CSV table of C-alpha atoms and ligand atoms in Angstrom, one decimal:
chain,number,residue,atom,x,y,z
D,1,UNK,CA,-11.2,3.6,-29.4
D,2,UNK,CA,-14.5,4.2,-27.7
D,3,UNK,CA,-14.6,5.8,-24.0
D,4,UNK,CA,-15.5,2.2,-22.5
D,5,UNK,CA,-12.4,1.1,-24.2
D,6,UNK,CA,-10.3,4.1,-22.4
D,7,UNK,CA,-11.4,3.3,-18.6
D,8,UNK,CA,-11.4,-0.6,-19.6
D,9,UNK,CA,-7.9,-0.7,-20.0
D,10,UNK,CA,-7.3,1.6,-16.4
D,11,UNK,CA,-9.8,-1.4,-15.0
D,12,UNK,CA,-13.2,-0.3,-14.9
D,13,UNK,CA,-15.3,-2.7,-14.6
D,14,UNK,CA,-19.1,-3.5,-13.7
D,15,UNK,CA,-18.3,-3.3,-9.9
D,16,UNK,CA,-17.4,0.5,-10.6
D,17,UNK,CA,-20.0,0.7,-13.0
D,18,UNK,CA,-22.5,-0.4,-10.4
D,19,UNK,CA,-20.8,1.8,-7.1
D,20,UNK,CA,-20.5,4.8,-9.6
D,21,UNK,CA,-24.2,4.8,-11.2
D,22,UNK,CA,-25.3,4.3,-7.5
D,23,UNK,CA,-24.1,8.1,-6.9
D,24,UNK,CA,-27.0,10.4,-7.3
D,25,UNK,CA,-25.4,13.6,-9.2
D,26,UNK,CA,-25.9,14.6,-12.2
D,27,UNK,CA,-23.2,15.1,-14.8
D,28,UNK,CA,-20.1,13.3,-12.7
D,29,UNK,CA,-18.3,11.3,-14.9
D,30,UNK,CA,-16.0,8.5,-13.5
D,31,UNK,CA,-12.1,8.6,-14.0
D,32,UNK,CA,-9.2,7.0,-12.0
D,33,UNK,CA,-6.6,8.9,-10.2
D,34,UNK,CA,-3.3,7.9,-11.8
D,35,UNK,CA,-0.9,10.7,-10.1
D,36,UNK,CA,-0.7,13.8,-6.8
D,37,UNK,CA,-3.2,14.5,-4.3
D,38,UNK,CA,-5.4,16.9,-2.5
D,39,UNK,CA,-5.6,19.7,-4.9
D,40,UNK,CA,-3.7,18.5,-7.9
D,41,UNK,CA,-4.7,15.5,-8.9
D,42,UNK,CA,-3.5,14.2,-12.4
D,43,UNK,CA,-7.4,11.9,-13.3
D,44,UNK,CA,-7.8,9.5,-16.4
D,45,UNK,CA,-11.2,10.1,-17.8
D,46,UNK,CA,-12.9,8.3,-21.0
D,47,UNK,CA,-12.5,11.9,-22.6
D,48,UNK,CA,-8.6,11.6,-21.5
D,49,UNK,CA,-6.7,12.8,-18.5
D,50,UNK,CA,-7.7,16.0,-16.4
D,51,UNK,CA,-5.7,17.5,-13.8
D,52,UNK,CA,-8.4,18.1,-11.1
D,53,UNK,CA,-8.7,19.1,-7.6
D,54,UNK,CA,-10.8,17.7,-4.4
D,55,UNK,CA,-14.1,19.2,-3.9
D,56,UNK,CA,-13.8,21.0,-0.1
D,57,UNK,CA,-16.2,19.5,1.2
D,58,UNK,CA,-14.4,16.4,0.9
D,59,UNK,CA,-10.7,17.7,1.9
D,60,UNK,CA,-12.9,19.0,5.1
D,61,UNK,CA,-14.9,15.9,5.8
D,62,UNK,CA,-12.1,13.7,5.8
D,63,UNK,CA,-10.7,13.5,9.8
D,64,UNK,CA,-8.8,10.6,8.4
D,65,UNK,CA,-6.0,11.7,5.7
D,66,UNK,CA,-6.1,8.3,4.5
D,67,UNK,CA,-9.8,8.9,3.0
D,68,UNK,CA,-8.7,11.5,0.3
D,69,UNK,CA,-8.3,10.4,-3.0
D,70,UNK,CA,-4.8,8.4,-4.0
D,71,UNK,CA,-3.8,6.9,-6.7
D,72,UNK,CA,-5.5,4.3,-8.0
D,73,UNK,CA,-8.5,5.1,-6.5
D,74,UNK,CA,-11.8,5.9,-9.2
D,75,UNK,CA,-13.4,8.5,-8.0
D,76,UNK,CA,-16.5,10.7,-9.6
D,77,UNK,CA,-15.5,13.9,-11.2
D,78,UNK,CA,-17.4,17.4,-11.0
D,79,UNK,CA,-16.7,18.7,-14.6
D,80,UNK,CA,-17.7,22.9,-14.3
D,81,UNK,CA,-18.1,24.4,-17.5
D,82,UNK,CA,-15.7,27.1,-18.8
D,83,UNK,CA,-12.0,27.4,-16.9
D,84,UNK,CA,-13.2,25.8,-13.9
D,85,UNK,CA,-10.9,22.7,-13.0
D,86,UNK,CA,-12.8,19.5,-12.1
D,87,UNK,CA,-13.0,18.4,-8.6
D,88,UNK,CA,-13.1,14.7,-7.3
D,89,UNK,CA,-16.6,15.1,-5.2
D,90,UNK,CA,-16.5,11.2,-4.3
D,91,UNK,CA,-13.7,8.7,-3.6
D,92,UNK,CA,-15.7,5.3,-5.0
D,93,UNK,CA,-15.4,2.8,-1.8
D,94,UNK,CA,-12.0,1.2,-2.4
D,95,UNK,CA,-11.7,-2.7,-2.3
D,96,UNK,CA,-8.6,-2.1,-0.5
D,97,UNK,CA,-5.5,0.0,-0.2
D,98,UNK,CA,-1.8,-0.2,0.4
D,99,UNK,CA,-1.9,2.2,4.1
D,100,UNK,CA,1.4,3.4,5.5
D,101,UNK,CA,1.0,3.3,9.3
D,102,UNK,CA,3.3,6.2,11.0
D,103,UNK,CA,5.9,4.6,12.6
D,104,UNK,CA,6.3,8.1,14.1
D,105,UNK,CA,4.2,9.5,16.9
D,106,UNK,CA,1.3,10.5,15.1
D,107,UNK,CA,-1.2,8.2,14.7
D,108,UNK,CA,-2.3,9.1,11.2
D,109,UNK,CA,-2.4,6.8,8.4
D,110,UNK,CA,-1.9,7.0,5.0
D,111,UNK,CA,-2.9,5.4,1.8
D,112,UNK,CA,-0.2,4.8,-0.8
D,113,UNK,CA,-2.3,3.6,-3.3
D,114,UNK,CA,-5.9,2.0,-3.8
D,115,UNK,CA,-7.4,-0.6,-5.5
D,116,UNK,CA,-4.1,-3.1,-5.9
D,117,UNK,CA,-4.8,-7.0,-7.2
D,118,UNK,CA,-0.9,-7.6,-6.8
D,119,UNK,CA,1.6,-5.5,-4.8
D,120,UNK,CA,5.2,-6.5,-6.6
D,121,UNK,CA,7.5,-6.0,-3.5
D,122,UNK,CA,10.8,-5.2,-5.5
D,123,UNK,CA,14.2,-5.7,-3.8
D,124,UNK,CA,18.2,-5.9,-5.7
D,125,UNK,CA,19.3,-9.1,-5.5
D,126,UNK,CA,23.0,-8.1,-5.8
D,127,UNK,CA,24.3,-8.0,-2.2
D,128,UNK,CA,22.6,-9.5,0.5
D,129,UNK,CA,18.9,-9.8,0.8
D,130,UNK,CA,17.4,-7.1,3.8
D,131,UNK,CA,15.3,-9.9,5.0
D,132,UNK,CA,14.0,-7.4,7.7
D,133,UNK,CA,12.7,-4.7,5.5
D,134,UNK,CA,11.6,-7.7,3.5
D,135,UNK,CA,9.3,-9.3,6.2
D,136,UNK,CA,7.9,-5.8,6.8
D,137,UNK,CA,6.8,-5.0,3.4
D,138,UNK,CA,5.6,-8.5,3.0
D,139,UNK,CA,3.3,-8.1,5.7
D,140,UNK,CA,2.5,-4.4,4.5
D,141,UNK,CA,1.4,-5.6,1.0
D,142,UNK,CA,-0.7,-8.9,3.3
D,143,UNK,CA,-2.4,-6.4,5.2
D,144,UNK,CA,-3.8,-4.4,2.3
D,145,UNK,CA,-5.8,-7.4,1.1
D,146,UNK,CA,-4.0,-8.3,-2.3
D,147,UNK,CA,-1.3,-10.4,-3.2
D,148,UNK,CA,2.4,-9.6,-3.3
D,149,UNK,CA,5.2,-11.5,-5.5
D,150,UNK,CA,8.5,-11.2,-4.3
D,151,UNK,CA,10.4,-9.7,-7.6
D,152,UNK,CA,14.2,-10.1,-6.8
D,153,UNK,CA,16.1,-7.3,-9.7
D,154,UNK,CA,19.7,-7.1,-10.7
D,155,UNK,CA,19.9,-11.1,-11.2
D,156,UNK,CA,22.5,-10.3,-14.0
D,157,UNK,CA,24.5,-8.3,-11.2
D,158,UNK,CA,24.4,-11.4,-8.7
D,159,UNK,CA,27.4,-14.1,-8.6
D,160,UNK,CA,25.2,-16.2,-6.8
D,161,UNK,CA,21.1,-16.2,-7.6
D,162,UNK,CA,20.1,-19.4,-6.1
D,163,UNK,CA,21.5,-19.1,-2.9
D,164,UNK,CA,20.1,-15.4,-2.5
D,165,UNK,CA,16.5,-16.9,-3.4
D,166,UNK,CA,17.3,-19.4,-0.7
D,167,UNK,CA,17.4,-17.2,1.6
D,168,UNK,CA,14.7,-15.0,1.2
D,169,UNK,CA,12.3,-18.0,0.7
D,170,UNK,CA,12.7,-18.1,4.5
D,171,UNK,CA,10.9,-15.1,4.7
D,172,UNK,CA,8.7,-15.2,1.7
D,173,UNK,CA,6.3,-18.3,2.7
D,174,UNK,CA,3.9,-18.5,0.2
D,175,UNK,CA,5.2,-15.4,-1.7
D,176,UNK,CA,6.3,-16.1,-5.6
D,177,UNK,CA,9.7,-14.9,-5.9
D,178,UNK,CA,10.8,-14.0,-10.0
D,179,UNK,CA,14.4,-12.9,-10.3
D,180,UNK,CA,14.6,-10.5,-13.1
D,181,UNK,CA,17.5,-8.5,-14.6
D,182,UNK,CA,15.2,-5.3,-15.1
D,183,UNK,CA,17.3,-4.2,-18.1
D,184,UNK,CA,16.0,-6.5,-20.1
D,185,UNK,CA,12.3,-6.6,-21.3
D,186,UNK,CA,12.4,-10.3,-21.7
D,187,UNK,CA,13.1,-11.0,-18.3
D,188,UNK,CA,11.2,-8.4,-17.2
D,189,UNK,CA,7.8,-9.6,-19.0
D,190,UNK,CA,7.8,-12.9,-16.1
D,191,UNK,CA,5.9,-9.5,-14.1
D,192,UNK,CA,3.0,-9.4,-16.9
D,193,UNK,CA,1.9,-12.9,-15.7
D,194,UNK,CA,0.5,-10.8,-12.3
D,195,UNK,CA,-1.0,-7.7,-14.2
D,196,UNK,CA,-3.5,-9.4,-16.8
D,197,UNK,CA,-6.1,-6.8,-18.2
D,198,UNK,CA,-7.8,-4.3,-16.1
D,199,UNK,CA,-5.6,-5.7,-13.0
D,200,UNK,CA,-3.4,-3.3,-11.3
D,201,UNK,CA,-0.2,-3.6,-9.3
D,202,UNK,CA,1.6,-1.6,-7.1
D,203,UNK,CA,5.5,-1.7,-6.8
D,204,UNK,CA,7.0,-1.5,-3.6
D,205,UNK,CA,10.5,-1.5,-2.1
D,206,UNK,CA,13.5,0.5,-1.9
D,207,UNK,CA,14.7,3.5,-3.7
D,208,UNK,CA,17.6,2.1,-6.3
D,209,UNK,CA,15.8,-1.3,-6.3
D,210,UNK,CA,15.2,-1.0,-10.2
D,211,UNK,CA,11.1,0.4,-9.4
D,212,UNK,CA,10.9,2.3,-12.7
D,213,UNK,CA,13.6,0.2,-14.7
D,214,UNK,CA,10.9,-3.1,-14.5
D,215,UNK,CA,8.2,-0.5,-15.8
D,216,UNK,CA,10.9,0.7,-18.8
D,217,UNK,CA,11.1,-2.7,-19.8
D,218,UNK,CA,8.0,-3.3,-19.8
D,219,UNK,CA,6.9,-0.6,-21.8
D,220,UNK,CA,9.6,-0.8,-23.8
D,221,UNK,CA,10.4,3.1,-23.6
D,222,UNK,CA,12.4,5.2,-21.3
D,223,UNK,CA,9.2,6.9,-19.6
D,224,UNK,CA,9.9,6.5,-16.1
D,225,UNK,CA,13.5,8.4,-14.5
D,226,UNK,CA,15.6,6.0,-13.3
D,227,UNK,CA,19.3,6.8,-11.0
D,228,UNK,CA,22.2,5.2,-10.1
D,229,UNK,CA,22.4,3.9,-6.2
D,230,UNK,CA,24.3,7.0,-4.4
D,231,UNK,CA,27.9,5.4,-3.9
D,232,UNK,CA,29.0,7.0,-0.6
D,233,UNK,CA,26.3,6.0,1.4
D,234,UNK,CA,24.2,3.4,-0.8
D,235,UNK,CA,20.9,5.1,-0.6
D,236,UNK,CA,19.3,5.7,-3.5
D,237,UNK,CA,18.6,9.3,-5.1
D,238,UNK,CA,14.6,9.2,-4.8
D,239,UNK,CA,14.6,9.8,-8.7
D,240,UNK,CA,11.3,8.8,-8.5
D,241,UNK,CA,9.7,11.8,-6.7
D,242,UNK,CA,5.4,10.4,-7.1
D,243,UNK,CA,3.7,8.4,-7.1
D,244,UNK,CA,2.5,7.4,-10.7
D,245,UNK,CA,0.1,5.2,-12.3
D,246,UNK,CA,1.5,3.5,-15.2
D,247,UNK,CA,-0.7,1.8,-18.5
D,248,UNK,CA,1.2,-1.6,-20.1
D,249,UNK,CA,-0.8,-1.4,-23.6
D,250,UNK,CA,-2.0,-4.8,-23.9
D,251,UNK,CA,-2.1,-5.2,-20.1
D,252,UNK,CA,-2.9,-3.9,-16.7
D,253,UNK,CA,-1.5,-0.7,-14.7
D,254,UNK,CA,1.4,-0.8,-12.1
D,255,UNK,CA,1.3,2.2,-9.9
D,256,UNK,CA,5.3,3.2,-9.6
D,257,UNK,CA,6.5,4.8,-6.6
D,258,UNK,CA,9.6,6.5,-4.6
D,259,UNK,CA,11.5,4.2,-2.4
D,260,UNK,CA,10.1,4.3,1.3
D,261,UNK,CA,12.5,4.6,3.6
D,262,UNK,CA,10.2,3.7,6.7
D,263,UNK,CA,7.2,1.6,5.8
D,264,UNK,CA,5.1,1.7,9.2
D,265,UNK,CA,2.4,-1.3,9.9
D,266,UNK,CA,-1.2,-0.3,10.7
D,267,UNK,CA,-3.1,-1.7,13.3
D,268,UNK,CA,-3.9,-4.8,11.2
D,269,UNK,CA,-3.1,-8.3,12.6
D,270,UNK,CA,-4.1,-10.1,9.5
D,271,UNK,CA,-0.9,-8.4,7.4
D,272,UNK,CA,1.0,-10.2,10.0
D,273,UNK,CA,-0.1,-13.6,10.0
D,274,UNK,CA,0.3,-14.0,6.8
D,275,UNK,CA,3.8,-12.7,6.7
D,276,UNK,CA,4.5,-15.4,9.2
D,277,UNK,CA,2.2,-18.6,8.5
D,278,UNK,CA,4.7,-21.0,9.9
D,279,UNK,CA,4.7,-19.0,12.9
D,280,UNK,CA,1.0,-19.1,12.8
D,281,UNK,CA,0.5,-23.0,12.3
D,282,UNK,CA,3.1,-23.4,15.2
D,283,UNK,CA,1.2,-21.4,17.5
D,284,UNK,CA,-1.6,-23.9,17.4
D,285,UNK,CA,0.7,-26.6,19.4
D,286,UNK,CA,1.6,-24.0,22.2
D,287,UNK,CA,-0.2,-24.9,25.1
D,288,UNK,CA,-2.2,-21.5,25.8
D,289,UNK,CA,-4.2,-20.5,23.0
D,290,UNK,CA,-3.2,-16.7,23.3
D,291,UNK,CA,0.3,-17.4,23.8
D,292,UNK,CA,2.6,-14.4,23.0
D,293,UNK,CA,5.8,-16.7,22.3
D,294,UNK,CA,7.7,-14.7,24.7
D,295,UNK,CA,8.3,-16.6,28.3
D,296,UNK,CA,5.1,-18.8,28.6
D,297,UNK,CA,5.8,-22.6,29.1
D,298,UNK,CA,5.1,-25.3,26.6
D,299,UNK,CA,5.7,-22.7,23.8
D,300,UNK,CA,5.6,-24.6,20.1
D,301,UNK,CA,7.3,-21.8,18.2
D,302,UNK,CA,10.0,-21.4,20.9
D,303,UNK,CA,10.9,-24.7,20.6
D,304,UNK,CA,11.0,-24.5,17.5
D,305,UNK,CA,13.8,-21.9,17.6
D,306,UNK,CA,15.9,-23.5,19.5
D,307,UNK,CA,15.5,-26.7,17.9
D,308,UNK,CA,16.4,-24.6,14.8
D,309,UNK,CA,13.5,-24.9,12.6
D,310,UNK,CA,12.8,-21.5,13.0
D,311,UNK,CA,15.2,-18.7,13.0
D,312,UNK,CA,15.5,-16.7,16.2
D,313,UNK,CA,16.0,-13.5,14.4
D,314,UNK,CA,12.4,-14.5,12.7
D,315,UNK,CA,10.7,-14.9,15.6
D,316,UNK,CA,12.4,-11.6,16.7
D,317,UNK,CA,11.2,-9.6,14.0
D,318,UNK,CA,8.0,-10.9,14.2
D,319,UNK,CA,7.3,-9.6,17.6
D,320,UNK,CA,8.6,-6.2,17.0
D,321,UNK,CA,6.3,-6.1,13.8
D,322,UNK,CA,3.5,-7.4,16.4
D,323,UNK,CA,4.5,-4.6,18.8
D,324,UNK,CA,4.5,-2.2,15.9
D,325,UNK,CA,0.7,-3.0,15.1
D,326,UNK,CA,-0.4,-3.0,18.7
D,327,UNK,CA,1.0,0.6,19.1
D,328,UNK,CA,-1.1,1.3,16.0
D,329,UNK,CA,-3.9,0.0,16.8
D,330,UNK,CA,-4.0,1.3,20.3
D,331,UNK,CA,-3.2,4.7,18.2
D,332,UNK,CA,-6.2,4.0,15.8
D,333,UNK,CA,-8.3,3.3,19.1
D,334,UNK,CA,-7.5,6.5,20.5
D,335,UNK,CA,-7.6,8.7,17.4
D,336,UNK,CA,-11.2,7.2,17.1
D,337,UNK,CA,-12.2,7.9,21.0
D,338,UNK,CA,-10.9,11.8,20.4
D,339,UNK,CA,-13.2,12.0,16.8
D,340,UNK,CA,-16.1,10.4,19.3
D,341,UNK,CA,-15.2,13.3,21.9
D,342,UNK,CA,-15.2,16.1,19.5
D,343,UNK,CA,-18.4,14.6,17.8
D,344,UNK,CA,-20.0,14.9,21.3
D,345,UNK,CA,-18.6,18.2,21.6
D,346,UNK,CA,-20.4,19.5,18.4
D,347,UNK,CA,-23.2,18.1,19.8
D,348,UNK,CA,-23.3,19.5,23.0
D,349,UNK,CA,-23.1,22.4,21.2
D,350,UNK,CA,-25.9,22.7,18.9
D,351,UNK,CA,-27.9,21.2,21.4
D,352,UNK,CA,-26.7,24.4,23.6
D,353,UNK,CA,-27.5,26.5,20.8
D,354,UNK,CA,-30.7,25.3,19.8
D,355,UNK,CA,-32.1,25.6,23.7
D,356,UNK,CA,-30.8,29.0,23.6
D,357,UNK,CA,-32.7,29.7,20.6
D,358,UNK,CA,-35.8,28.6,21.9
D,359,UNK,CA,-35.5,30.6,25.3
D,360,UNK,CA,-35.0,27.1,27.4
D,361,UNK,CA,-32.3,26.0,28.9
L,1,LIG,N1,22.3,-4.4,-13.9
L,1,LIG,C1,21.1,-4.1,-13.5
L,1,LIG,N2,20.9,-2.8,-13.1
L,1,LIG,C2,19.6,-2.5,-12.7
L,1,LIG,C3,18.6,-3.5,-12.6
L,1,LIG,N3,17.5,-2.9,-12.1
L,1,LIG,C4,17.8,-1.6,-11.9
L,1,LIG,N4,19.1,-1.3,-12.3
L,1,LIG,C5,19.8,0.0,-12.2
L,1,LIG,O1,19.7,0.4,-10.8
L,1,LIG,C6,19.5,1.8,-10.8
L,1,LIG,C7,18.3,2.2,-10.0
L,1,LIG,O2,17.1,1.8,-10.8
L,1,LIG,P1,15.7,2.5,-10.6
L,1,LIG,O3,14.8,1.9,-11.6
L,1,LIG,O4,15.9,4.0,-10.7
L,1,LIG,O5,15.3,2.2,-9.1
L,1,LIG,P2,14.0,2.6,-8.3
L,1,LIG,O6,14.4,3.7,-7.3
L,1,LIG,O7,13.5,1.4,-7.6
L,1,LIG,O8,13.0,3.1,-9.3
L,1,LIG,C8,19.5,2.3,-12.3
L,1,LIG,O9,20.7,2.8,-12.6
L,1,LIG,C9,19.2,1.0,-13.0
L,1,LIG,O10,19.7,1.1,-14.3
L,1,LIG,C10,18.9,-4.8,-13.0
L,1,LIG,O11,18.1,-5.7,-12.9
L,1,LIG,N5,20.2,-5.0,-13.4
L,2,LIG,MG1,12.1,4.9,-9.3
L,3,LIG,ZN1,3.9,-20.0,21.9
């Protein structure tokens, strides 16, 4: 296999060619980050992987945690002669990302993963659908800009399939939904379909879902740890501890990762809209253009819930998703006016300085 071959099959393509041969240093070479962060970073070269660190400069530049290097992101590598570990000195400008918004009070972001063509959102179809978590990480995996399938596991497990899929088609609009037992490679392979060569896919869902089963089928080997759900309080054990970036020979990668407990929204609206299309097209018959569905009259969509069509528990979640991303956004807005503000500080600063210097003031 020639080294084209090796970063073919992560993805590379002319598009990274072209953003990487646009970086004026000499003797980078490209590579893909396929596990960790900040300072130990697993990195798939053409010459094989390198654990690898990020240059300081970067790790201090970066007022925005969601800017250092992730998985899936390809990045350019320093590569010191000697012992010296190699250190990510660039992140290549991602064509999008899977961010986490904190749903806590900090207003930092983080990327999950970067560089996602199809974002499998993975839940057990065994008991009954979480059609809440299930709207959330639909409109997650929107927001980042690819395209998730809905991939419903432990079919074998379920007495009744069809109605389950019936009932998270009301909140999948759009979405392909595969049922899959994730034992079984057969089944399993329906995922391939989404991850043709030099595509990448992200899982995403609960812990216990079956996450790093569908990636055992797939390969066909036990790589991946996988855990029974915890019986006493049905959580599952995080047996997956990382993020991991995953080859299917033959295929593309899937980027395996722990079970989030709290996926927060960012303070993108699109992710949103797309979760709820039907919600969306109503809103073009209410009578006020920027209605907020709440208590305004002539509202299409609210009519639509009590008529039926639309489920109020839909609409409900809908608007505390839409509150979610405002608070977000209005986070995002703030955290931006603050980096402005300490920018001007500098500023002031030097300026200070430099007058000093020069005897004026
Ligand atoms: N019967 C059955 N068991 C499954 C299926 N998918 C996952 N499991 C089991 O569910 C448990 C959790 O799976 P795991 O892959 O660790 O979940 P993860 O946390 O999402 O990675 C393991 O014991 C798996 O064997 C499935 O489709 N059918
Ligand atoms: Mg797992
Ligand atoms: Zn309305």
């Amino acid at each position: 296999m020639n080294n084209t071959d090796a970063l073919g099959e992560l993805g590379w393509s002319a598009h990274w060619q072209g953003l990487f041969a646009s970086i004026d240093m000499a003797g980078m070479v490209p590579g893909r980050v396929i596990r960790g962060e900040r300072t130990n970073l697993l990195v798939a070269t053409a010459a094989g992987v390198v654990r690898a660190g990020t240059a300081t400069r970067l790790l201090k530049a970066s007022d925005d945690a969601s800017a250092l290097p992730v998985v899936g992101d390809w990045v350019a590598l320093s590569t010191p002669a000697g012992e010296g570990t190699p250190q990510v000195e660039t992140v290549l400008d991602r064509r999008n990302a899977i961010v986490r918004g904190d749903a806590g009070r900090t207003s930092a972001t983080q990327a999950l993963a970067a560089n996602i063509d199809t974002v499998f959102v993975v839940h057990p179809i065994a008991g009954e659908p979480n059609l809440r978590r299930l709207e959330r990480e639909l409109a997650v995996a929107w927001s980042s800009g690819s395209r998730p399938v809905l991939v419903l596991t432990k079919s074998d497990l379920s007495d009744d399939a069809a109605a389950a899929i019936e009932a998270v088609e009301t909140v999948a609009i759009g979405v392909d939904i595969v049922p899959v037992n994730a034992l079984d490679s057969v089944s399993a392979a329906v995922l391939l379909a989404h991850v043709g060569a030099g595509r990448s896919a992200v899982l995403l869902g609960p812990s216990g879902a079956g996450k790093s089963t569908l990636i055992n089928a797939l390969l066909g080997e036990q790589r991946q740890a996988t855990g029974e759900v915890r019986v006493n309080d049905g959580r599952g054990r995080h047996t997956t501890v990382a993020r991991e970036l995953v080859r299917i020979p033959g295929h593309g990668v899937i980027i395996d990762t722990p079970g989030l407990r709290a996926v927060g929204l960012t303070g993108d609206e699109e992710g949103i809209a797309r979760a709820f299309p039907e919600i969306e097209a109503l809103a073009l018959s209410c009578r006020f253009r920027d209605c907020r569905h709440a208590d305004e009259p002539d509202c299409a969509v609210r009519e639509a819930v009590e008529t039926g069509s639309i489920d109020a528990e839909r609409l409900a979640s809908f608007h505390k998703l839409q509150r979610e991303q405002q608070v977000a956004a209005t986070k995002t807005d703030a955290r931006a006016r603050a980096e402005e503000h300490r920018k001007g500080r500098v500023m002031a600063k030097v300026v200070k300085n430099f007058y000093k210097s020069t005897g004026r003031s």
